Amino acid sequence: MSYFGRCHCGAIQYELSGEPQVVAVCHCSDCRRSAGAPFVAWAMYPEASLTVLQGAPKTINSSETAMRSFCSECGTGLFYRNETVLPGIVDIQAATLDKPNELPPTIQNQTAERLTWVTHMNELREYERFPG
């Protein structure tokens, strides 16, 4: 099976071959700060499963041995690598997939750093679109 994804502006496009080793939601402060979001969903793949079809992501050292890749045009976070902790693995920000519902998370990581209000999200009033 193949999955396709891209950054927000479309400058970076990629393909993933096969199934992920795991799909996880990460609550760590590094992921939160990097994404500007309360948590990030990641699909973990062997490095060889990722093919960048278009563009060239910019990669920075975000913390110690962690490398984060993103689109330098629109800023969308795309890939995470850490050869020390996860050799040969690339994590893909699952929300950048064209069909993110096809790879739902099965676990949550770093819950010790989870924002306290995230556990109560299901209690909030919901609107299908912006409220009028």
Tab-separated table of C-alpha atoms in Angstrom:
chain	number	residue	atom	x	y	z
A	1	MET	CA	0.000	0.000	0.000
A	2	SER	CA	1.159	3.540	-0.698
A	3	TYR	CA	0.225	6.739	1.067
A	4	PHE	CA	0.793	10.231	-0.274
A	5	GLY	CA	1.199	13.524	1.518
A	6	ARG	CA	2.345	17.084	1.145
A	7	CYS	CA	2.975	20.348	2.894
A	8	HIS	CA	0.290	23.036	3.045
A	9	CYS	CA	1.458	24.886	-0.090
A	10	GLY	CA	2.265	21.733	-2.096
A	11	ALA	CA	5.949	22.571	-2.631
A	12	ILE	CA	6.932	19.317	-0.860
A	13	GLN	CA	5.175	16.100	-1.845
A	14	TYR	CA	6.026	12.614	-0.642
A	15	GLU	CA	5.061	8.950	-0.870
A	16	LEU	CA	5.189	6.268	1.815
A	17	SER	CA	5.349	2.624	0.818
A	18	GLY	CA	3.986	-0.103	3.050
A	19	GLU	CA	2.402	0.114	6.451
A	20	PRO	CA	3.741	2.119	9.404
A	21	GLN	CA	5.417	0.402	12.322
A	22	VAL	CA	3.207	2.454	14.616
A	23	VAL	CA	1.079	5.598	14.507
A	24	ALA	CA	1.305	7.581	17.720
A	25	VAL	CA	0.222	10.882	19.181
A	26	CYS	CA	3.129	12.629	20.887
A	27	HIS	CA	2.537	15.087	23.715
A	28	CYS	CA	6.145	16.158	24.314
A	29	SER	CA	6.951	19.837	24.606
A	30	ASP	CA	9.360	19.680	21.621
A	31	CYS	CA	6.588	18.414	19.314
A	32	ARG	CA	4.127	20.958	20.711
A	33	ARG	CA	6.513	23.853	20.244
A	34	SER	CA	7.602	22.704	16.783
A	35	ALA	CA	4.036	22.282	15.516
A	36	GLY	CA	2.367	25.060	17.508
A	37	ALA	CA	-0.255	22.476	18.445
A	38	PRO	CA	-1.232	20.638	21.647
A	39	PHE	CA	0.062	17.319	20.233
A	40	VAL	CA	1.294	15.779	16.983
A	41	ALA	CA	0.341	12.500	15.324
A	42	TRP	CA	3.310	10.607	13.848
A	43	ALA	CA	3.457	7.609	11.494
A	44	MET	CA	6.729	5.724	12.019
A	45	TYR	CA	8.342	4.152	8.945
A	46	PRO	CA	11.683	2.680	7.945
A	47	GLU	CA	13.666	5.426	6.183
A	48	ALA	CA	13.599	3.463	2.901
A	49	SER	CA	9.771	3.686	2.830
A	50	LEU	CA	9.830	7.476	2.306
A	51	THR	CA	10.258	8.989	-1.157
A	52	VAL	CA	10.180	12.753	-1.555
A	53	LEU	CA	8.478	13.228	-4.924
A	54	GLN	CA	8.766	16.995	-5.185
A	55	GLY	CA	10.742	19.710	-3.468
A	56	ALA	CA	13.475	19.594	-0.882
A	57	PRO	CA	12.517	19.891	2.786
A	58	LYS	CA	14.701	22.025	5.025
A	59	THR	CA	16.104	20.114	7.997
A	60	ILE	CA	17.239	21.604	11.289
A	61	ASN	CA	18.663	20.167	14.476
A	62	SER	CA	15.819	20.911	16.882
A	63	SER	CA	17.154	19.392	20.101
A	64	GLU	CA	20.256	17.337	20.803
A	65	THR	CA	20.091	14.473	18.249
A	66	ALA	CA	16.627	15.291	16.861
A	67	MET	CA	16.331	16.478	13.265
A	68	ARG	CA	13.073	18.029	12.046
A	69	SER	CA	12.277	18.612	8.366
A	70	PHE	CA	9.744	21.118	7.101
A	71	CYS	CA	8.763	23.095	4.017
A	72	SER	CA	10.819	26.282	3.837
A	73	GLU	CA	8.043	27.938	1.799
A	74	CYS	CA	5.008	27.473	4.057
A	75	GLY	CA	6.573	26.129	7.272
A	76	THR	CA	4.634	22.859	7.434
A	77	GLY	CA	6.397	20.312	9.643
A	78	LEU	CA	6.845	17.003	7.820
A	79	PHE	CA	9.501	14.589	9.101
A	80	TYR	CA	11.364	13.743	12.304
A	81	ARG	CA	14.559	11.722	12.564
A	82	ASN	CA	16.726	10.800	15.521
A	83	GLU	CA	19.513	8.367	14.610
A	84	THR	CA	20.478	7.926	18.262
A	85	VAL	CA	17.024	6.973	19.554
A	86	LEU	CA	15.369	5.667	16.361
A	87	PRO	CA	18.100	4.531	13.938
A	88	GLY	CA	16.878	4.028	10.370
A	89	ILE	CA	13.436	5.418	11.196
A	90	VAL	CA	11.598	8.468	9.906
A	91	ASP	CA	8.475	9.782	11.607
A	92	ILE	CA	5.971	11.460	9.299
A	93	GLN	CA	3.538	14.055	10.617
A	94	ALA	CA	0.408	12.034	9.900
A	95	ALA	CA	-1.840	15.075	9.449
A	96	THR	CA	0.161	15.959	6.300
A	97	LEU	CA	-1.096	12.810	4.572
A	98	ASP	CA	-3.630	13.330	1.800
A	99	LYS	CA	-5.905	10.870	3.632
A	100	PRO	CA	-4.904	11.082	7.310
A	101	ASN	CA	-7.944	9.076	8.436
A	102	GLU	CA	-6.352	6.007	6.818
A	103	LEU	CA	-3.639	5.912	9.523
A	104	PRO	CA	-5.299	6.587	12.894
A	105	PRO	CA	-3.103	6.698	16.003
A	106	THR	CA	-3.036	3.580	18.158
A	107	ILE	CA	-0.984	4.909	21.088
A	108	GLN	CA	-0.052	8.134	22.906
A	109	ASN	CA	3.566	8.931	23.817
A	110	GLN	CA	5.069	11.319	26.348
A	111	THR	CA	1.814	11.671	28.286
A	112	ALA	CA	3.824	12.952	31.264
A	113	GLU	CA	4.103	16.205	29.259
A	114	ARG	CA	0.489	16.241	28.009
A	115	LEU	CA	-1.375	19.512	28.525
A	116	THR	CA	-3.949	18.945	31.259
A	117	TRP	CA	-6.855	20.317	29.212
A	118	VAL	CA	-6.309	17.858	26.350
A	119	THR	CA	-7.881	15.048	28.381
A	120	HIS	CA	-11.156	17.007	28.498
A	121	MET	CA	-11.499	17.821	24.781
A	122	ASN	CA	-14.444	15.454	24.386
A	123	GLU	CA	-16.409	17.564	26.906
A	124	LEU	CA	-16.245	20.776	24.848
A	125	ARG	CA	-19.169	22.018	22.807
A	126	GLU	CA	-18.738	21.068	19.134
A	127	TYR	CA	-19.496	22.928	15.899
A	128	GLU	CA	-19.174	21.357	12.435
A	129	ARG	CA	-17.942	24.732	11.135
A	130	PHE	CA	-17.159	28.069	12.785
A	131	PRO	CA	-20.055	29.044	15.060
A	132	GLY	CA	-22.315	31.813	13.730
